[in-house]
CSV table of C-alpha atoms and ligand atoms in Angstrom, one decimal:
chain,number,residue,atom,x,y,z
K,360,MET,CA,-13.6,-27.3,9.5
K,361,SER,CA,-12.7,-25.4,6.5
K,362,ALA,CA,-13.3,-21.6,6.5
K,363,LYS,CA,-15.7,-19.7,4.4
K,364,ILE,CA,-13.8,-18.1,1.6
K,365,ILE,CA,-14.7,-14.5,1.4
K,366,ASP,CA,-15.3,-13.9,-2.3
K,367,GLY,CA,-14.1,-10.2,-2.9
K,368,LYS,CA,-15.2,-10.5,-6.7
K,369,ALA,CA,-18.6,-11.3,-5.6
K,370,ILE,CA,-18.9,-8.6,-3.0
K,371,ALA,CA,-17.4,-6.1,-5.2
K,372,ALA,CA,-19.9,-7.1,-8.0
K,373,GLU,CA,-22.8,-6.5,-5.6
K,374,ILE,CA,-21.6,-3.1,-4.6
K,375,ARG,CA,-21.1,-2.1,-8.3
K,376,GLU,CA,-24.7,-2.9,-8.9
K,377,GLU,CA,-25.7,-0.8,-6.0
K,378,LEU,CA,-23.7,2.1,-7.5
K,379,LYS,CA,-25.1,1.7,-10.8
K,380,LYS,CA,-28.6,2.4,-9.4
K,381,GLU,CA,-27.4,5.4,-7.5
K,382,VAL,CA,-25.7,6.7,-10.7
K,383,GLU,CA,-29.0,6.3,-12.7
K,384,GLU,CA,-31.0,8.1,-10.0
K,385,MET,CA,-28.6,11.0,-10.0
K,386,LYS,CA,-28.8,11.2,-13.7
K,387,GLU,CA,-32.6,11.2,-13.7
K,388,GLN,CA,-33.2,13.5,-10.7
K,389,HIS,CA,-30.3,16.0,-11.1
K,390,GLY,CA,-29.1,15.6,-14.7
K,391,VAL,CA,-25.4,14.9,-13.2
K,392,VAL,CA,-23.2,11.8,-13.8
K,393,PRO,CA,-20.2,11.2,-11.6
K,394,GLY,CA,-17.0,12.4,-13.4
K,395,LEU,CA,-13.7,10.8,-12.7
K,396,VAL,CA,-10.2,11.8,-14.3
K,397,THR,CA,-7.3,9.3,-13.8
K,398,ILE,CA,-4.0,11.0,-14.4
K,399,LEU,CA,-1.1,8.8,-15.5
K,400,VAL,CA,2.6,10.2,-15.8
K,401,GLY,CA,4.6,7.8,-17.9
K,402,GLN,CA,4.0,4.4,-18.9
K,403,ASN,CA,4.9,2.1,-16.0
K,404,PRO,CA,3.1,-1.2,-16.9
K,405,ALA,CA,1.7,-1.8,-13.6
K,406,SER,CA,0.2,1.7,-13.5
K,407,VAL,CA,-1.1,1.4,-17.0
K,408,SER,CA,-3.0,-1.8,-16.0
K,409,TYR,CA,-4.4,-0.2,-12.8
K,410,VAL,CA,-5.5,2.9,-14.6
K,411,THR,CA,-7.0,0.9,-17.3
K,412,ALA,CA,-9.0,-1.1,-14.9
K,413,LYS,CA,-10.3,2.1,-13.2
K,414,GLN,CA,-11.3,3.6,-16.5
K,415,LYS,CA,-13.1,0.3,-17.5
K,416,THR,CA,-15.1,0.2,-14.2
K,417,ALA,CA,-16.0,4.0,-14.4
K,418,HIS,CA,-17.3,3.4,-17.9
K,419,GLU,CA,-19.4,0.4,-16.8
K,420,LEU,CA,-21.0,2.3,-14.0
K,421,GLY,CA,-21.9,5.1,-16.5
K,422,PHE,CA,-19.5,7.7,-15.3
K,423,TYR,CA,-18.2,10.7,-17.3
K,424,SER,CA,-14.5,9.4,-17.3
K,425,VAL,CA,-11.3,11.0,-18.7
K,426,GLN,CA,-7.9,9.2,-19.2
K,427,ASP,CA,-5.2,11.9,-19.1
K,428,ASP,CA,-1.8,10.4,-20.0
K,429,GLN,CA,1.2,12.8,-19.5
K,430,PRO,CA,4.9,12.2,-20.4
K,431,GLU,CA,7.3,10.7,-17.9
K,432,ASP,CA,9.2,13.9,-17.9
K,433,ILE,CA,6.2,16.4,-17.3
K,434,PRO,CA,7.5,19.3,-15.1
K,435,GLU,CA,6.1,19.3,-11.5
K,436,ASP,CA,4.5,22.9,-12.0
K,437,GLU,CA,2.8,21.6,-15.3
K,438,LEU,CA,1.3,18.6,-13.4
K,439,LEU,CA,0.2,20.9,-10.6
K,440,ASN,CA,-1.5,23.2,-13.2
K,441,LEU,CA,-3.3,20.3,-14.7
K,442,ILE,CA,-4.7,19.2,-11.3
K,443,ASP,CA,-5.9,22.7,-10.8
K,444,LYS,CA,-7.7,22.6,-14.1
K,445,TYR,CA,-9.6,19.5,-12.9
K,446,ASN,CA,-10.1,21.0,-9.5
K,447,ASN,CA,-12.1,23.9,-11.5
K,448,ASP,CA,-14.0,21.5,-13.9
K,449,PRO,CA,-17.4,21.0,-12.6
K,450,LYS,CA,-17.9,18.0,-14.7
K,451,ILE,CA,-15.0,16.3,-12.8
K,452,HIS,CA,-15.9,15.0,-9.2
K,453,GLY,CA,-13.1,12.8,-8.6
K,454,ILE,CA,-9.3,13.2,-9.4
K,455,LEU,CA,-7.0,10.3,-9.2
K,456,VAL,CA,-3.3,10.7,-9.8
K,457,GLN,CA,-1.8,7.2,-10.3
K,458,LEU,CA,1.1,6.6,-8.0
K,459,PRO,CA,4.2,6.1,-7.7
K,460,LEU,CA,5.2,9.3,-9.7
K,461,PRO,CA,8.7,9.9,-11.2
K,462,LYS,CA,11.5,10.8,-8.8
K,463,HIS,CA,11.5,14.5,-10.0
K,464,ILE,CA,8.0,15.0,-8.8
K,465,ASN,CA,7.1,15.6,-5.1
K,466,GLU,CA,4.1,13.2,-4.4
K,467,LYS,CA,3.2,15.0,-1.4
K,468,LYS,CA,2.8,18.3,-3.2
K,469,VAL,CA,0.6,16.6,-5.9
K,470,ILE,CA,-1.7,15.0,-3.2
K,471,ASN,CA,-2.0,18.3,-1.4
K,472,ALA,CA,-2.8,20.0,-4.8
K,473,ILE,CA,-5.9,18.0,-5.3
K,474,ASP,CA,-9.2,19.9,-3.9
K,475,PRO,CA,-10.0,17.6,-0.8
K,476,ASP,CA,-13.7,17.5,-2.1
K,477,LYS,CA,-12.4,15.6,-5.2
K,478,ASP,CA,-9.7,13.5,-3.5
K,479,VAL,CA,-11.4,10.1,-4.1
K,480,ASP,CA,-8.4,8.3,-3.2
K,481,CYS,CA,-8.6,9.7,0.3
K,482,PHE,CA,-4.8,10.6,0.6
K,483,HIS,CA,-5.2,14.4,1.4
K,484,PRO,CA,-4.3,15.4,4.9
K,485,VAL,CA,-7.7,17.0,5.2
K,486,ASN,CA,-9.6,14.1,4.4
K,487,LEU,CA,-7.3,11.8,6.7
K,488,GLY,CA,-8.0,14.3,9.5
K,489,ARG,CA,-11.7,14.1,8.9
K,490,LEU,CA,-11.4,10.2,8.9
K,491,VAL,CA,-9.7,10.6,12.4
K,492,ILE,CA,-12.5,12.8,13.7
K,493,GLY,CA,-15.0,10.3,12.3
K,494,GLY,CA,-18.9,10.5,12.2
K,495,GLU,CA,-20.4,13.1,10.0
K,496,GLU,CA,-17.1,14.8,9.6
K,497,THR,CA,-15.8,11.8,7.4
K,498,ARG,CA,-16.1,12.7,3.7
K,499,PHE,CA,-14.3,9.8,2.0
K,500,LEU,CA,-12.8,6.5,3.2
K,501,PRO,CA,-9.5,5.4,1.7
K,502,CYS,CA,-10.2,2.7,-0.9
K,503,THR,CA,-8.3,-0.3,0.3
K,504,PRO,CA,-9.3,0.0,3.9
K,505,ALA,CA,-13.1,0.7,2.9
K,506,GLY,CA,-13.0,-2.4,0.9
K,507,ILE,CA,-11.8,-4.4,3.9
K,508,GLN,CA,-14.5,-3.0,6.1
K,509,GLU,CA,-17.1,-4.0,3.7
K,510,LEU,CA,-15.7,-7.5,3.3
K,511,ILE,CA,-15.9,-8.0,7.0
K,512,VAL,CA,-19.4,-6.6,7.5
K,513,ARG,CA,-21.0,-8.2,4.4
K,514,SER,CA,-19.4,-11.6,5.6
K,515,GLY,CA,-21.6,-11.2,8.6
K,516,PHE,CA,-18.8,-10.7,11.2
K,517,GLU,CA,-19.7,-8.6,14.3
K,518,THR,CA,-17.2,-5.9,14.7
K,519,SER,CA,-18.7,-4.3,17.9
K,520,GLY,CA,-16.6,-5.3,20.7
K,521,ALA,CA,-14.4,-7.5,18.6
K,522,GLU,CA,-10.7,-7.8,19.2
K,523,VAL,CA,-9.2,-6.5,15.8
K,524,VAL,CA,-5.5,-7.0,15.2
K,525,VAL,CA,-3.9,-5.0,12.4
K,526,VAL,CA,-0.4,-6.2,10.9
K,527,GLY,CA,1.3,-3.3,9.5
K,528,ARG,CA,1.0,0.6,10.0
K,529,SER,CA,1.1,2.1,6.6
K,530,ASN,CA,-0.6,5.3,5.7
K,531,ILE,CA,-2.7,3.7,2.9
K,532,VAL,CA,-3.8,0.5,4.7
K,533,GLY,CA,-2.7,-0.2,8.4
K,534,LYS,CA,-3.2,3.2,10.0
K,535,PRO,CA,-6.6,4.0,8.4
K,536,ILE,CA,-8.2,0.7,8.8
K,537,ALA,CA,-7.1,0.7,12.5
K,538,ILE,CA,-8.8,4.1,13.0
K,539,MET,CA,-11.9,3.0,11.0
K,540,MET,CA,-12.4,-0.1,13.1
K,541,MET,CA,-12.1,1.8,16.4
K,542,GLN,CA,-14.5,4.5,15.5
K,543,LYS,CA,-18.0,4.9,17.0
K,544,GLY,CA,-20.6,3.5,14.6
K,545,PRO,CA,-21.7,0.5,12.6
K,546,GLY,CA,-19.2,-1.6,11.2
K,547,ALA,CA,-16.5,-0.5,13.8
K,548,ASN,CA,-16.8,-0.1,17.7
K,549,ALA,CA,-13.8,-2.7,17.8
K,550,THR,CA,-11.0,-2.9,20.2
K,551,VAL,CA,-7.9,-2.4,18.0
K,552,THR,CA,-4.3,-3.5,18.3
K,553,VAL,CA,-1.6,-2.5,15.6
K,554,VAL,CA,1.5,-4.4,15.2
K,555,HIS,CA,4.7,-3.8,13.1
K,556,THR,CA,8.3,-4.6,12.9
K,557,ARG,CA,9.1,-3.5,16.3
K,558,THR,CA,6.4,-5.4,17.9
K,559,LYS,CA,7.9,-7.9,20.4
K,560,ASP,CA,5.6,-10.9,20.1
K,561,LEU,CA,3.7,-10.8,16.9
K,562,ALA,CA,2.2,-14.3,17.3
K,563,SER,CA,0.6,-13.5,20.9
K,564,HIS,CA,-1.1,-10.6,19.4
K,565,CYS,CA,-2.5,-12.3,16.3
K,566,LYS,CA,-3.8,-15.2,18.5
K,567,ARG,CA,-6.2,-12.9,20.2
K,568,ALA,CA,-7.7,-11.5,17.2
K,569,ASP,CA,-11.4,-12.3,16.3
K,570,ILE,CA,-10.7,-10.2,13.1
K,571,LEU,CA,-7.2,-10.4,11.9
K,572,ILE,CA,-6.2,-7.9,9.1
K,573,VAL,CA,-2.7,-8.5,7.6
K,574,ALA,CA,-1.0,-5.7,5.4
K,575,ALA,CA,2.8,-6.4,5.8
K,576,GLY,CA,3.9,-7.2,2.2
K,577,VAL,CA,5.7,-10.4,3.5
K,578,PRO,CA,4.5,-13.6,1.9
K,579,GLY,CA,3.4,-16.3,4.3
K,580,LEU,CA,4.2,-14.0,7.4
K,581,VAL,CA,1.3,-15.0,9.4
K,582,LYS,CA,1.4,-18.8,10.5
K,583,PRO,CA,-1.6,-20.9,10.9
K,584,GLU,CA,-1.0,-21.5,14.7
K,585,TRP,CA,-1.3,-17.7,15.1
K,586,ILE,CA,-4.9,-17.8,14.2
K,587,LYS,CA,-7.7,-18.1,16.7
K,588,PRO,CA,-10.1,-20.9,15.6
K,589,GLY,CA,-13.1,-19.3,13.9
K,590,ALA,CA,-11.4,-15.7,13.4
K,591,CYS,CA,-12.0,-13.6,10.3
K,592,VAL,CA,-8.8,-13.3,8.5
K,593,ILE,CA,-8.4,-10.4,5.9
K,594,ASP,CA,-5.3,-10.9,3.9
K,595,VAL,CA,-4.3,-7.7,2.2
K,596,GLY,CA,-0.8,-8.7,1.1
K,597,VAL,CA,0.0,-8.9,-2.7
K,598,ASN,CA,3.5,-10.5,-3.1
K,599,ARG,CA,4.8,-11.6,-6.6
K,600,VAL,CA,6.5,-14.9,-5.7
K,601,GLY,CA,7.3,-15.9,-9.4
K,602,GLU,CA,5.7,-16.4,-12.9
K,603,LYS,CA,3.7,-18.9,-14.6
K,604,LYS,CA,2.2,-19.4,-18.1
K,605,SER,CA,-1.4,-18.2,-18.2
K,606,GLU,CA,-3.8,-21.0,-19.6
K,607,LYS,CA,-5.9,-18.4,-21.2
K,608,THR,CA,-3.4,-16.3,-23.1
K,609,GLY,CA,-0.1,-18.4,-23.1
K,610,ARG,CA,1.6,-15.2,-21.7
K,611,MET,CA,3.8,-15.1,-18.5
K,612,ILE,CA,1.7,-13.6,-15.5
K,613,PRO,CA,2.9,-13.2,-11.9
K,614,ILE,CA,2.2,-15.7,-9.2
K,615,LEU,CA,0.7,-13.9,-6.4
K,616,LYS,CA,0.7,-15.0,-2.7
K,617,GLY,CA,-0.7,-13.2,0.3
K,618,ASP,CA,0.9,-12.5,3.8
K,619,VAL,CA,-1.1,-15.4,5.3
K,620,ASP,CA,-0.3,-19.1,4.6
K,621,PHE,CA,-3.7,-19.6,3.0
K,622,ASP,CA,-4.0,-23.3,2.6
K,623,ALA,CA,-3.2,-24.0,6.4
K,624,ALA,CA,-4.9,-21.1,7.7
K,625,LYS,CA,-8.2,-21.9,6.0
K,626,GLU,CA,-8.5,-25.1,8.2
K,627,ILE,CA,-8.5,-22.8,11.3
K,628,ALA,CA,-10.0,-19.5,10.4
K,629,GLY,CA,-13.9,-19.0,10.4
K,630,ALA,CA,-13.5,-17.0,7.1
K,631,ILE,CA,-10.5,-16.0,4.9
K,632,THR,CA,-9.9,-13.8,2.0
K,633,PRO,CA,-8.1,-15.5,-0.8
K,634,VAL,CA,-5.2,-13.8,-2.9
K,635,PRO,CA,-6.0,-13.0,-5.5
K,636,GLY,CA,-9.7,-12.5,-5.4
K,637,GLY,CA,-10.1,-11.0,-1.9
K,638,VAL,CA,-9.2,-7.5,-1.0
K,639,GLY,CA,-8.0,-6.8,-4.4
K,640,PRO,CA,-11.3,-6.5,-6.4
K,641,MET,CA,-12.6,-4.3,-3.7
K,642,THR,CA,-10.2,-1.4,-4.0
K,643,ILE,CA,-11.2,-0.1,-7.3
K,644,THR,CA,-14.9,-0.6,-6.4
K,645,MET,CA,-14.4,1.5,-3.4
K,646,LEU,CA,-12.8,4.4,-5.6
K,647,MET,CA,-16.0,4.3,-7.6
K,648,LYS,CA,-18.0,4.5,-4.5
K,649,ASN,CA,-16.1,7.7,-3.5
K,650,THR,CA,-16.6,9.2,-6.8
K,651,VAL,CA,-20.3,8.8,-6.5
K,652,ARG,CA,-20.1,10.2,-3.0
K,653,ALA,CA,-18.0,13.2,-4.4
K,654,ALA,CA,-20.8,13.9,-7.1
K,655,GLN,CA,-23.5,13.5,-4.4
K,656,TYR,CA,-21.8,16.3,-2.2
K,657,ALA,CA,-21.3,18.5,-5.2
K,658,ILE,CA,-25.0,18.4,-5.9
K,659,GLY,CA,-25.7,19.0,-2.2
K,660,LYS,CA,-27.3,15.6,-1.3
I,1236,LIG,P1,4.1,-0.9,3.5
I,1236,LIG,O1,4.0,0.5,3.3
I,1236,LIG,O2,5.3,-1.7,3.0
I,1236,LIG,O3,3.9,-1.2,5.0
I,1236,LIG,C1,4.0,-2.5,5.5
I,1236,LIG,C2,3.8,-2.5,7.0
I,1236,LIG,O4,3.9,-3.9,7.5
I,1236,LIG,C3,4.8,-1.6,7.9
I,1236,LIG,O5,4.1,-1.0,8.8
I,1236,LIG,C4,5.7,-2.7,8.4
I,1236,LIG,O6,6.3,-2.3,9.7
I,1236,LIG,C5,4.9,-3.8,8.5
I,1236,LIG,N1,5.8,-5.2,8.5
I,1236,LIG,C6,6.4,-5.4,7.5
I,1236,LIG,N2,7.1,-6.8,7.8
I,1236,LIG,C7,6.6,-7.0,9.0
I,1236,LIG,C8,7.0,-8.2,9.9
I,1236,LIG,N3,7.9,-9.0,9.5
I,1236,LIG,N4,6.4,-8.1,11.0
I,1236,LIG,C9,5.5,-7.2,11.4
I,1236,LIG,N5,5.2,-6.1,10.6
I,1236,LIG,C10,5.8,-6.0,9.4
I,1236,LIG,O7,2.9,-1.7,2.7
I,1236,LIG,P2,1.5,-1.3,2.4
I,1236,LIG,O8,1.3,-0.3,1.3
I,1236,LIG,O9,0.6,-1.3,3.6
I,1236,LIG,O10,1.0,-2.8,1.9
I,1236,LIG,C11,1.0,-3.9,2.5
I,1236,LIG,C12,0.7,-5.1,1.6
I,1236,LIG,O11,-0.6,-4.9,1.1
I,1236,LIG,C13,1.6,-5.3,0.3
I,1236,LIG,O12,1.7,-6.5,-0.2
I,1236,LIG,C14,0.7,-4.5,-0.8
I,1236,LIG,O13,1.0,-5.0,-2.1
I,1236,LIG,C15,-0.6,-4.9,-0.3
I,1236,LIG,N6,-1.7,-4.0,-0.7
I,1236,LIG,C16,-2.7,-4.5,-1.4
I,1236,LIG,C17,-3.7,-3.8,-1.8
I,1236,LIG,C18,-4.9,-4.2,-2.6
I,1236,LIG,O14,-5.8,-3.5,-3.0
I,1236,LIG,N7,-5.1,-5.5,-2.6
I,1236,LIG,C19,-3.7,-2.2,-1.6
I,1236,LIG,C20,-2.6,-1.7,-1.0
I,1236,LIG,C21,-1.7,-2.8,-0.5
I,1236,LIG,P3,7.1,-1.0,10.0
I,1236,LIG,O15,6.3,0.2,9.9
I,1236,LIG,O16,7.8,-1.2,11.4
I,1236,LIG,O17,8.2,-1.1,8.9
């Protein structure tokens, strides 16, 4: 039987509608709108397109949004001062510095300079520490892992007691999603295994997974025979494997493939995310959710 295709675009749209209502309520009851600044250093085309998409979504949700473009050669201390300015701006609740940064700037210093209460990417060590402790201590969830969790829960998969296998241990996807799924609480309570390049028998671990989350960045890494029949498969991988002409614009666009052999896997899995159109659309939406949360915290809600 063919798997249910988990539609990230539709789920992201559903969450954005919920957020829109929260923003309207906040405006009516407290006269506050969530404020988001996106800081872009240089004009890397991929970064420009990510930042543009974030600004567009913020605007659609009724946020106060600021796009702050800085030159490629901005000195590190000037960037740190700029962050400090937004840390002290009461209209701004979320600060996003688009990564990667030019080589002369220390990314760690930049991340650590953001006020943890405005760290809507959830990259600051304080917020990652809060995430590990869990429960009420958690302030923000990192955007891609939060999107993954929403996809699983909103697709009706039971996480409590489930065997979850995470392929990859990066700080932005693998590690945080593993921690989130093992926490005590709704959408979690799973038994989690994390596998990586030093894992001895990747296939045997994947085969046990009721929920398989793959974030390796290796196209087609997960073979269909590694998937447990009926499993929920979340493919986080986004790999450029070539280019094609867009039917809409006539311009060359990248051909994207996930880390899972989608066509074969969908005949075995119970549900699966496509690439593109699965995890991708969720990430920006979860950034918006964090910004709404940051504004709610700021007004003491
Ligand atoms: P990363 O920092 O490169 O980490 C990749 C992880 O996968 C590492 O832990 C690595 O293991 C593991 N890995 C790589 N090859 C493997 C193999 N053959 N077998 C087992 N494990 C393997 O990547 P990332 O930032 O987590 O991103 C992963 C993928 O997700 C990329 O394709 C990225 O583009 C995509 N992504 C998508 C979104 C989105 O919004 N859709 C967001 C973030 C990332 P070691 O630690 O042992 O090296």
